[in-house]
């Protein structure tokens, strides 16, 4: 035992003995107390283990088009429901046309509501669950956060940040009152900023199994003049038991001219700097991350608009050959990940699919431009504009692919991840011991002691940290309890 700890533990024993709780076997008690206190330094007040979850992340620029009934087939194919995930995180860009009225006018939640209805219907009808819309009443804002049924009256919306925690201390009540029937997937959080939109869904059974807390949203507008919402991000922060997650859906500056890449990089830096999830009186007792990089698992996805350092005709030749590896050598985002760029250290799966932008028009499989003499068509070099990145340990990508919906001039992209979460459970043994020692140490004997306050704090801080319910430990508690009662 270290010398400094021997002195500290001896002081604890002396204080303990002055309370006259000894049963006469000082040597044995001292030996056990030393052993117990040393052991407590290596113990944790909580027990934990890791579980695995499957998270589907998708991104789709829908070119200002409203969701329609026939889109359900495309959505089904994109969400890959034959291999259903535990959590669906979907990011959209341009869910409204980027016109002056929509960019500088008041937010209209109509399109976000329509997309959420269609997503919920697609997720739940596929599994034979009755569809119950998560938005029974119209909200004054475009935010939505999941709240347990018992706290429905506490649902709230805010213009910049929204948070509805389900803390540890309320977990038992939440679990008992969670609905057992209805939709298989529940809408956890939703946020819209002009055309950028994020929607997070979770299996109902996960809500009963884990503690979901500190659900917050944040939007960062960095478009026109650096502060309008035609470009920027919407983010969701949440904790699943002991693991924090951050999901960022972004739409960055377009263009393939010189200087456009620099504008995109600047917007990424602004999103990192201005995305904040502030603390609230409704947070649980555990600290939560305030910024993006403070989270354990981070996913950044969207129409990131990074292009190719390559002439149009050469790019089309490589696409025709399906030589994706050669094409990636000219990818701007790849350089930002590898050469001290804004995404250095971030990861992305192997791209084994064709560039997702720009197709000539809806219901067309031909890239825009490239046909001599065709008038009225924008000349764009095809590129992988729609991407999914991640950051943090404990994440494994299982798949990365594009879907073939012709709904817009972009093709939707998705990735399936397997990620570990830390499940933390309070130790009931420790709580029971704390109650025992609190009762003993609040006796008149310590109250009359000159060192009573110090004795109480010292013993509580050192003795109850031993959470191993060993027979000797139980015998020790029984001894000191008998001494108090005699």
Short mmCIF file of C-alpha atoms in Angstrom, two decimals:
data_model
loop_
_atom_site.label_atom_id
_atom_site.label_comp_id
_atom_site.label_asym_id
_atom_site.label_seq_id
_atom_site.Cartn_x
_atom_site.Cartn_y
_atom_site.Cartn_z
CA UNK A 1 0.00 0.00 0.00
CA UNK A 2 1.42 3.47 -0.84
CA UNK A 3 2.68 5.46 2.18
CA UNK A 4 0.36 8.42 1.54
CA UNK A 5 -2.60 6.08 1.49
CA UNK A 6 -1.53 4.27 4.65
CA UNK A 7 -1.55 7.57 6.48
CA UNK A 8 -4.94 8.46 5.08
CA UNK A 9 -6.46 5.09 5.87
CA UNK A 10 -4.99 5.14 9.40
CA UNK A 11 -6.62 8.52 9.96
CA UNK A 12 -9.90 7.04 8.77
CA UNK A 13 -9.48 4.13 11.21
CA UNK A 14 -8.66 6.51 14.09
CA UNK A 15 -11.76 8.54 13.39
CA UNK A 16 -13.79 5.40 13.12
CA UNK A 17 -12.49 4.16 16.48
CA UNK A 18 -13.26 7.44 18.25
CA UNK A 19 -16.91 6.79 17.51
CA UNK A 20 -16.64 3.74 19.76
CA UNK A 21 -18.09 1.38 17.17
CA UNK A 22 -15.32 -1.18 17.49
CA UNK A 23 -16.21 -4.67 18.65
CA UNK A 24 -12.77 -5.20 20.21
CA UNK A 25 -11.14 -6.90 17.22
CA UNK A 26 -9.19 -3.85 16.15
CA UNK A 27 -6.46 -5.69 14.26
CA UNK A 28 -8.88 -7.70 12.16
CA UNK A 29 -11.07 -4.70 11.48
CA UNK A 30 -8.10 -2.50 10.63
CA UNK A 31 -6.74 -5.15 8.27
CA UNK A 32 -10.08 -5.56 6.56
CA UNK A 33 -10.69 -1.82 6.34
CA UNK A 34 -7.27 -1.26 4.74
CA UNK A 35 -8.02 -4.02 2.24
CA UNK A 36 -11.46 -2.64 1.54
CA UNK A 37 -10.25 0.94 1.05
CA UNK A 38 -7.44 -0.06 -1.32
CA UNK A 39 -9.89 -2.13 -3.32
CA UNK A 40 -12.24 0.79 -3.56
CA UNK A 41 -9.66 2.82 -5.48
CA UNK A 42 -9.85 0.34 -8.33
CA UNK A 43 -13.62 -0.01 -8.36
CA UNK A 44 -16.22 2.03 -10.23
CA UNK A 45 -19.54 3.18 -8.79
CA UNK A 46 -21.22 1.89 -11.94
CA UNK A 47 -21.00 -1.31 -13.93
CA UNK A 48 -20.85 -1.19 -17.71
CA UNK A 49 -20.77 -3.39 -20.77
CA UNK A 50 -20.99 -2.79 -24.50
CA UNK A 51 -23.86 -3.56 -26.84
CA UNK A 52 -24.02 -3.26 -30.60
CA UNK A 53 -26.47 -1.20 -32.65
CA UNK A 54 -27.01 -0.90 -36.40
CA UNK A 55 -27.41 2.64 -37.69
CA UNK A 56 -28.61 3.54 -41.19
CA UNK A 57 -27.44 6.96 -42.40
CA UNK A 58 -28.80 8.38 -45.64
CA UNK A 59 -28.57 11.61 -47.62
CA UNK A 60 -30.63 12.87 -50.54
CA UNK A 61 -30.89 16.16 -52.39
CA UNK A 62 -34.50 16.13 -53.64
CA UNK A 63 -34.19 19.27 -55.81
CA UNK A 64 -37.07 21.17 -54.24
CA UNK A 65 -39.68 18.52 -54.98
CA UNK A 66 -42.46 17.62 -52.55
CA UNK A 67 -42.88 14.02 -51.42
CA UNK A 68 -45.64 12.26 -53.32
CA UNK A 69 -47.31 8.88 -52.92
CA UNK A 70 -45.41 7.19 -55.75
CA UNK A 71 -42.14 8.12 -54.01
CA UNK A 72 -42.83 5.45 -51.38
CA UNK A 73 -41.41 2.77 -53.68
CA UNK A 74 -38.15 4.70 -54.10
CA UNK A 75 -37.99 5.37 -50.37
CA UNK A 76 -38.43 1.68 -49.61
CA UNK A 77 -35.52 0.80 -51.88
CA UNK A 78 -33.32 3.54 -50.40
CA UNK A 79 -33.97 2.57 -46.78
CA UNK A 80 -33.13 -1.07 -47.54
CA UNK A 81 -35.83 -2.38 -45.21
CA UNK A 82 -35.06 -6.00 -46.03
CA UNK A 83 -32.05 -5.51 -43.75
CA UNK A 84 -33.66 -3.20 -41.22
CA UNK A 85 -31.50 -1.10 -38.89
CA UNK A 86 -32.06 -0.14 -35.26
CA UNK A 87 -31.79 3.59 -35.98
CA UNK A 88 -32.50 5.54 -39.17
CA UNK A 89 -30.84 8.93 -39.61
CA UNK A 90 -31.94 10.68 -42.79
CA UNK A 91 -30.62 13.96 -44.15
CA UNK A 92 -32.24 15.87 -46.99
CA UNK A 93 -31.27 18.93 -48.96
CA UNK A 94 -33.55 21.25 -50.94
CA UNK A 95 -36.85 19.94 -49.55
CA UNK A 96 -38.11 23.35 -50.68
CA UNK A 97 -36.99 25.30 -53.79
CA UNK A 98 -34.14 27.68 -52.88
CA UNK A 99 -35.91 30.88 -53.90
CA UNK A 100 -35.86 34.29 -52.23
CA UNK A 101 -39.20 33.72 -50.53
CA UNK A 102 -38.15 30.43 -48.91
CA UNK A 103 -34.63 31.57 -47.99
CA UNK A 104 -35.45 34.87 -46.23
CA UNK A 105 -39.07 34.18 -45.29
CA UNK A 106 -40.44 32.52 -42.18
CA UNK A 107 -39.90 28.79 -41.82
CA UNK A 108 -42.80 26.68 -43.06
CA UNK A 109 -42.94 23.20 -41.46
CA UNK A 110 -45.28 21.76 -44.13
CA UNK A 111 -42.68 19.95 -46.23
CA UNK A 112 -40.81 18.64 -43.18
CA UNK A 113 -44.09 17.26 -41.84
CA UNK A 114 -44.90 15.64 -45.20
CA UNK A 115 -41.49 13.97 -45.35
CA UNK A 116 -41.78 12.71 -41.79
CA UNK A 117 -45.21 11.25 -42.52
CA UNK A 118 -43.93 9.43 -45.59
CA UNK A 119 -40.81 8.15 -43.80
CA UNK A 120 -42.86 6.91 -40.84
CA UNK A 121 -45.37 5.22 -43.09
CA UNK A 122 -42.62 3.52 -45.09
CA UNK A 123 -40.73 2.32 -42.00
CA UNK A 124 -43.77 1.03 -40.13
CA UNK A 125 -46.05 -0.30 -42.87
CA UNK A 126 -43.22 -2.50 -44.05
CA UNK A 127 -43.34 -4.31 -40.70
CA UNK A 128 -47.12 -4.53 -40.51
CA UNK A 129 -47.34 -1.90 -37.77
CA UNK A 130 -50.24 0.52 -37.70
CA UNK A 131 -48.98 3.93 -38.67
CA UNK A 132 -49.48 6.58 -36.01
CA UNK A 133 -48.27 9.98 -37.16
CA UNK A 134 -45.74 11.50 -34.74
CA UNK A 135 -47.22 14.94 -35.42
CA UNK A 136 -50.84 14.73 -34.35
CA UNK A 137 -51.04 18.50 -33.98
CA UNK A 138 -49.46 21.21 -36.07
CA UNK A 139 -46.31 22.71 -34.57
CA UNK A 140 -45.49 26.39 -34.66
CA UNK A 141 -41.89 25.48 -35.39
CA UNK A 142 -40.14 22.96 -37.61
CA UNK A 143 -38.49 21.17 -34.66
CA UNK A 144 -39.67 17.88 -33.27
CA UNK A 145 -38.26 15.80 -30.44
CA UNK A 146 -39.46 12.48 -29.10
CA UNK A 147 -40.99 12.62 -25.62
CA UNK A 148 -42.34 9.66 -23.60
CA UNK A 149 -46.11 9.52 -23.38
CA UNK A 150 -45.98 10.48 -19.70
CA UNK A 151 -44.24 13.73 -20.59
CA UNK A 152 -46.24 14.69 -23.66
CA UNK A 153 -47.30 17.94 -22.09
CA UNK A 154 -43.65 18.98 -21.77
CA UNK A 155 -42.97 18.83 -25.51
CA UNK A 156 -41.50 22.11 -26.66
CA UNK A 157 -40.06 23.76 -29.74
CA UNK A 158 -37.41 26.43 -29.97
CA UNK A 159 -36.04 28.46 -32.85
CA UNK A 160 -32.39 27.51 -32.52
CA UNK A 161 -31.90 24.64 -30.09
CA UNK A 162 -34.28 22.01 -28.83
CA UNK A 163 -33.71 19.43 -26.12
CA UNK A 164 -35.92 16.86 -24.42
CA UNK A 165 -33.88 14.67 -22.04
CA UNK A 166 -34.90 11.29 -20.68
CA UNK A 167 -32.45 11.10 -17.75
CA UNK A 168 -31.21 8.14 -15.74
CA UNK A 169 -33.21 9.13 -12.71
CA UNK A 170 -36.44 8.83 -14.72
CA UNK A 171 -35.50 5.67 -16.52
CA UNK A 172 -37.60 3.22 -14.49
CA UNK A 173 -40.67 5.40 -14.85
CA UNK A 174 -40.02 5.89 -18.55
CA UNK A 175 -39.66 2.17 -19.17
CA UNK A 176 -42.86 1.29 -17.37
CA UNK A 177 -44.90 3.91 -19.18
CA UNK A 178 -43.48 3.40 -22.66
CA UNK A 179 -46.20 2.27 -25.07
CA UNK A 180 -45.94 -1.42 -25.94
CA UNK A 181 -48.00 -1.27 -29.14
CA UNK A 182 -48.18 0.90 -32.22
CA UNK A 183 -45.37 1.94 -34.54
CA UNK A 184 -42.18 -0.08 -34.62
CA UNK A 185 -40.11 3.07 -35.27
CA UNK A 186 -40.55 6.30 -33.33
CA UNK A 187 -39.51 9.76 -34.46
CA UNK A 188 -36.80 10.88 -32.03
CA UNK A 189 -35.79 14.26 -33.45
CA UNK A 190 -36.40 16.37 -36.52
CA UNK A 191 -35.07 19.76 -37.61
CA UNK A 192 -35.50 21.89 -40.74
CA UNK A 193 -33.60 24.99 -41.85
CA UNK A 194 -34.87 26.30 -45.21
CA UNK A 195 -34.14 23.25 -47.42
CA UNK A 196 -31.81 21.29 -45.10
CA UNK A 197 -33.66 18.70 -43.06
CA UNK A 198 -32.76 15.88 -40.66
CA UNK A 199 -35.03 13.14 -39.32
CA UNK A 200 -33.97 10.53 -36.72
CA UNK A 201 -36.01 7.37 -36.05
CA UNK A 202 -35.44 4.60 -33.52
CA UNK A 203 -36.94 1.19 -32.89
CA UNK A 204 -39.53 1.23 -30.15
CA UNK A 205 -37.85 -1.68 -28.38
CA UNK A 206 -34.64 0.36 -27.97
CA UNK A 207 -36.59 3.01 -26.08
CA UNK A 208 -37.57 0.38 -23.55
CA UNK A 209 -34.10 -1.17 -23.40
CA UNK A 210 -31.82 1.86 -23.17
CA UNK A 211 -31.77 5.28 -21.55
CA UNK A 212 -32.14 7.88 -24.30
CA UNK A 213 -31.24 11.31 -22.96
CA UNK A 214 -30.18 14.86 -23.85
CA UNK A 215 -31.80 14.91 -27.28
CA UNK A 216 -30.94 18.30 -28.77
CA UNK A 217 -30.92 19.96 -32.19
CA UNK A 218 -28.95 22.85 -33.64
CA UNK A 219 -28.91 24.67 -36.97
CA UNK A 220 -26.11 26.71 -38.54
CA UNK A 221 -26.86 28.99 -41.50
CA UNK A 222 -23.80 29.92 -43.55
CA UNK A 223 -25.15 30.57 -47.04
CA UNK A 224 -25.65 33.99 -48.62
CA UNK A 225 -23.59 36.65 -46.79
CA UNK A 226 -22.44 33.85 -44.49
CA UNK A 227 -25.66 33.82 -42.46
CA UNK A 228 -28.64 32.79 -44.62
CA UNK A 229 -30.00 29.27 -44.54
CA UNK A 230 -29.79 28.28 -48.19
CA UNK A 231 -26.56 26.54 -47.15
CA UNK A 232 -25.48 25.20 -43.77
CA UNK A 233 -26.31 22.34 -41.44
CA UNK A 234 -28.86 20.89 -39.04
CA UNK A 235 -27.57 18.60 -36.29
CA UNK A 236 -28.91 16.23 -33.67
CA UNK A 237 -27.12 15.34 -30.43
CA UNK A 238 -28.26 12.50 -28.20
CA UNK A 239 -26.99 9.98 -25.68
CA UNK A 240 -27.81 6.27 -25.71
CA UNK A 241 -26.91 5.07 -22.23
CA UNK A 242 -23.21 5.92 -21.81
CA UNK A 243 -22.42 6.81 -25.44
CA UNK A 244 -23.01 10.19 -27.10
CA UNK A 245 -23.92 10.58 -30.78
CA UNK A 246 -23.91 13.57 -33.11
CA UNK A 247 -25.50 13.56 -36.57
CA UNK A 248 -24.81 16.48 -38.94
CA UNK A 249 -26.79 16.88 -42.16
CA UNK A 250 -25.18 19.55 -44.35
CA UNK A 251 -25.58 21.34 -47.66
CA UNK A 252 -22.40 23.11 -48.70
CA UNK A 253 -21.59 25.68 -51.39
CA UNK A 254 -21.99 24.50 -54.96
CA UNK A 255 -19.77 25.15 -57.95
CA UNK A 256 -16.73 23.73 -59.67
CA UNK A 257 -14.93 26.98 -60.42
CA UNK A 258 -11.70 28.06 -58.78
CA UNK A 259 -12.40 29.20 -55.23
CA UNK A 260 -15.59 27.17 -54.78
CA UNK A 261 -13.76 24.46 -52.86
CA UNK A 262 -12.43 27.12 -50.49
CA UNK A 263 -15.99 28.33 -49.81
CA UNK A 264 -17.03 24.80 -48.92
CA UNK A 265 -14.09 24.39 -46.57
CA UNK A 266 -14.92 27.69 -44.88
CA UNK A 267 -18.51 26.57 -44.33
CA UNK A 268 -17.31 23.32 -42.77
CA UNK A 269 -15.14 25.32 -40.37
CA UNK A 270 -18.10 27.55 -39.52
CA UNK A 271 -20.31 24.54 -38.80
CA UNK A 272 -17.68 23.11 -36.47
CA UNK A 273 -17.34 26.45 -34.71
CA UNK A 274 -21.02 27.46 -34.47
CA UNK A 275 -22.73 24.15 -33.73
CA UNK A 276 -23.47 24.17 -30.00
CA UNK A 277 -25.72 22.05 -27.80
CA UNK A 278 -26.12 24.21 -24.67
CA UNK A 279 -26.80 22.87 -21.22
CA UNK A 280 -30.27 23.07 -19.76
CA UNK A 281 -31.94 22.67 -16.40
CA UNK A 282 -33.72 19.65 -17.87
CA UNK A 283 -30.49 17.76 -18.63
CA UNK A 284 -29.71 14.64 -16.65
CA UNK A 285 -26.88 14.41 -14.12
CA UNK A 286 -24.32 13.21 -16.65
CA UNK A 287 -22.34 15.86 -18.58
CA UNK A 288 -23.21 16.04 -22.26
CA UNK A 289 -21.03 17.29 -25.15
CA UNK A 290 -21.44 20.94 -26.09
CA UNK A 291 -19.73 20.76 -29.50
CA UNK A 292 -19.55 18.34 -32.42
CA UNK A 293 -16.13 16.90 -31.63
CA UNK A 294 -17.04 16.33 -28.00
CA UNK A 295 -19.22 13.34 -28.95
CA UNK A 296 -18.19 9.69 -28.98
CA UNK A 297 -19.66 8.81 -32.39
CA UNK A 298 -20.09 11.46 -35.10
CA UNK A 299 -21.68 11.16 -38.54
CA UNK A 300 -21.47 13.98 -41.11
CA UNK A 301 -23.45 13.56 -44.30
CA UNK A 302 -25.21 15.52 -47.02
CA UNK A 303 -24.75 17.25 -50.34
CA UNK A 304 -21.21 18.31 -49.56
CA UNK A 305 -20.75 19.43 -53.18
CA UNK A 306 -17.05 18.49 -53.45
CA UNK A 307 -16.14 18.00 -57.12
CA UNK A 308 -13.37 16.47 -59.26
CA UNK A 309 -10.04 18.01 -60.26
CA UNK A 310 -10.58 16.68 -63.75
CA UNK A 311 -11.76 17.84 -67.15
CA UNK A 312 -15.29 16.85 -68.06
CA UNK A 313 -14.46 14.56 -70.97
CA UNK A 314 -11.80 12.66 -69.00
CA UNK A 315 -14.16 12.19 -66.08
CA UNK A 316 -16.85 10.77 -68.35
CA UNK A 317 -14.36 8.34 -69.89
CA UNK A 318 -13.46 6.93 -66.47
CA UNK A 319 -17.16 6.71 -65.56
CA UNK A 320 -17.85 4.78 -68.74
CA UNK A 321 -15.10 2.33 -67.75
CA UNK A 322 -16.47 2.23 -64.18
CA UNK A 323 -12.95 2.84 -62.97
CA UNK A 324 -13.98 4.30 -59.63
CA UNK A 325 -10.55 3.95 -58.06
CA UNK A 326 -8.88 6.05 -60.75
CA UNK A 327 -11.67 8.63 -60.55
CA UNK A 328 -11.26 8.99 -56.79
CA UNK A 329 -7.68 10.15 -57.28
CA UNK A 330 -9.16 13.48 -58.40
CA UNK A 331 -11.81 13.78 -55.69
CA UNK A 332 -11.64 17.05 -53.73
CA UNK A 333 -13.08 15.59 -50.54
CA UNK A 334 -10.51 12.82 -50.52
CA UNK A 335 -7.79 15.46 -50.39
CA UNK A 336 -9.55 17.25 -47.53
CA UNK A 337 -9.44 14.00 -45.54
CA UNK A 338 -5.84 13.13 -46.31
CA UNK A 339 -3.80 16.30 -46.73
CA UNK A 340 -4.32 18.40 -43.62
CA UNK A 341 -7.77 19.48 -44.78
CA UNK A 342 -10.95 20.35 -42.90
CA UNK A 343 -11.91 16.67 -42.62
CA UNK A 344 -8.51 15.30 -41.71
CA UNK A 345 -8.92 12.16 -39.59
CA UNK A 346 -12.48 11.51 -40.73
CA UNK A 347 -13.33 8.21 -42.37
CA UNK A 348 -15.37 7.19 -45.38
CA UNK A 349 -16.04 3.80 -46.89
CA UNK A 350 -14.77 2.73 -50.30
CA UNK A 351 -16.81 4.35 -53.08
CA UNK A 352 -17.80 1.63 -55.50
CA UNK A 353 -20.62 3.39 -57.29
CA UNK A 354 -21.00 6.03 -60.00
CA UNK A 355 -21.00 9.77 -59.22
CA UNK A 356 -24.37 10.88 -57.86
CA UNK A 357 -24.62 14.33 -59.53
CA UNK A 358 -25.70 15.90 -61.86
CA UNK A 359 -28.33 14.02 -63.85
CA UNK A 360 -30.00 15.74 -66.73
CA UNK A 361 -33.47 15.90 -65.21
CA UNK A 362 -35.90 13.89 -63.14
CA UNK A 363 -36.70 10.47 -64.62
CA UNK A 364 -33.45 10.45 -66.58
CA UNK A 365 -30.34 8.27 -66.29
CA UNK A 366 -28.08 10.58 -68.29
CA UNK A 367 -25.62 13.03 -66.76
CA UNK A 368 -26.23 16.69 -67.54
CA UNK A 369 -24.13 18.11 -70.37
CA UNK A 370 -21.73 16.15 -72.54
CA UNK A 371 -23.92 16.27 -75.63
CA UNK A 372 -22.71 18.77 -78.25
CA UNK A 373 -25.41 21.04 -79.62
CA UNK A 374 -27.94 20.40 -76.83
CA UNK A 375 -29.17 23.80 -75.71
CA UNK A 376 -30.62 24.82 -72.37
CA UNK A 377 -28.78 22.13 -70.41
CA UNK A 378 -26.26 22.93 -67.70
CA UNK A 379 -22.75 21.65 -68.29
CA UNK A 380 -21.64 19.91 -65.11
CA UNK A 381 -18.80 17.46 -64.62
CA UNK A 382 -20.24 14.41 -62.81
CA UNK A 383 -19.09 14.18 -59.19
CA UNK A 384 -19.66 12.42 -55.88
CA UNK A 385 -21.41 15.36 -54.23
CA UNK A 386 -23.47 13.25 -51.80
CA UNK A 387 -21.30 11.73 -49.08
CA UNK A 388 -21.32 10.10 -45.63
CA UNK A 389 -18.38 10.46 -43.24
CA UNK A 390 -17.83 9.40 -39.65
CA UNK A 391 -15.48 10.12 -36.78
CA UNK A 392 -14.79 8.26 -33.54
CA UNK A 393 -13.97 4.79 -32.31
CA UNK A 394 -16.31 1.82 -32.13
CA UNK A 395 -17.84 2.35 -35.60
CA UNK A 396 -17.72 -0.16 -38.44
CA UNK A 397 -19.23 0.50 -41.85
CA UNK A 398 -21.10 -2.50 -43.24
CA UNK A 399 -22.19 -1.06 -46.60
CA UNK A 400 -22.01 2.14 -48.67
CA UNK A 401 -24.11 2.48 -51.79
CA UNK A 402 -26.31 4.70 -53.92
CA UNK A 403 -29.90 4.07 -54.89
CA UNK A 404 -31.31 4.54 -58.36
CA UNK A 405 -34.34 6.73 -57.75
CA UNK A 406 -34.83 9.24 -60.56
CA UNK A 407 -36.83 11.60 -58.36
CA UNK A 408 -34.22 14.39 -58.64
CA UNK A 409 -30.94 15.31 -60.33
CA UNK A 410 -29.10 13.63 -57.41
CA UNK A 411 -29.07 9.97 -56.52
CA UNK A 412 -29.65 9.12 -52.84
CA UNK A 413 -26.73 7.65 -50.91
CA UNK A 414 -26.79 5.51 -47.78
CA UNK A 415 -24.49 3.66 -45.43
CA UNK A 416 -25.14 1.02 -42.80
CA UNK A 417 -23.00 1.04 -39.66
CA UNK A 418 -22.45 -1.24 -36.72
CA UNK A 419 -21.53 0.75 -33.63
CA UNK A 420 -20.85 -0.07 -30.01
CA UNK A 421 -22.56 1.67 -27.12
CA UNK A 422 -21.58 1.58 -23.49
CA UNK A 423 -24.42 0.45 -21.26
CA UNK A 424 -23.96 1.92 -17.79
CA UNK A 425 -26.02 0.69 -14.87
CA UNK A 426 -25.99 2.05 -11.33
CA UNK A 427 -24.67 -0.38 -8.72
CA UNK A 428 -27.38 -1.25 -6.19
CA UNK A 429 -24.83 -2.63 -3.74
CA UNK A 430 -23.11 0.72 -3.52
CA UNK A 431 -26.40 2.55 -2.99
CA UNK A 432 -27.36 0.15 -0.19
CA UNK A 433 -24.01 0.61 1.57
CA UNK A 434 -24.29 4.36 1.32
CA UNK A 435 -27.62 4.23 3.11
CA UNK A 436 -26.18 2.01 5.85
CA UNK A 437 -23.15 4.21 6.48
CA UNK A 438 -25.20 7.38 6.33
CA UNK A 439 -27.44 6.01 9.08
CA UNK A 440 -24.53 4.91 11.24
CA UNK A 441 -22.47 8.05 10.80
CA UNK A 442 -25.36 10.35 11.61
CA UNK A 443 -25.57 8.95 15.15
CA UNK A 444 -25.22 11.08 18.28
CA UNK A 445 -21.78 9.59 18.85
CA UNK A 446 -20.34 11.22 15.76
CA UNK A 447 -22.42 14.28 16.38
CA UNK A 448 -20.63 14.75 19.71
CA UNK A 449 -17.23 14.12 18.21
CA UNK A 450 -15.01 17.09 17.51
CA UNK A 451 -14.04 15.49 14.21
CA UNK A 452 -17.56 14.30 13.42
CA UNK A 453 -17.99 16.15 10.13
CA UNK A 454 -14.59 15.09 8.88
CA UNK A 455 -15.18 11.51 9.97
CA UNK A 456 -18.46 11.36 8.15
CA UNK A 457 -17.08 12.72 4.86
CA UNK A 458 -13.91 10.62 5.04
CA UNK A 459 -15.62 7.36 5.75
CA UNK A 460 -18.40 7.93 3.23
CA UNK A 461 -15.98 8.87 0.48
CA UNK A 462 -13.72 5.91 1.13
CA UNK A 463 -15.80 3.08 2.53
CA UNK A 464 -18.89 3.03 0.34
CA UNK A 465 -16.83 2.98 -2.83
CA UNK A 466 -16.20 -0.72 -2.34
CA UNK A 467 -18.99 -2.21 -4.44
CA UNK A 468 -18.04 -5.85 -4.27
CA UNK A 469 -20.65 -7.75 -2.29
CA UNK A 470 -18.17 -10.17 -0.78
CA UNK A 471 -18.99 -12.30 2.31
CA UNK A 472 -16.31 -10.47 4.32
CA UNK A 473 -17.80 -7.16 3.31
CA UNK A 474 -21.24 -8.27 4.49
CA UNK A 475 -19.75 -9.54 7.76
CA UNK A 476 -18.02 -6.20 8.30
CA UNK A 477 -21.26 -4.24 7.78
CA UNK A 478 -23.03 -6.61 10.16
CA UNK A 479 -20.38 -6.04 12.84
CA UNK A 480 -20.49 -2.28 12.79
CA UNK A 481 -24.29 -2.32 12.72
CA UNK A 482 -24.41 -4.57 15.82
CA UNK A 483 -21.92 -2.26 17.58
CA UNK A 484 -24.13 0.73 16.91
CA UNK A 485 -27.22 -1.03 18.31
CA UNK A 486 -25.52 -2.41 21.45
#
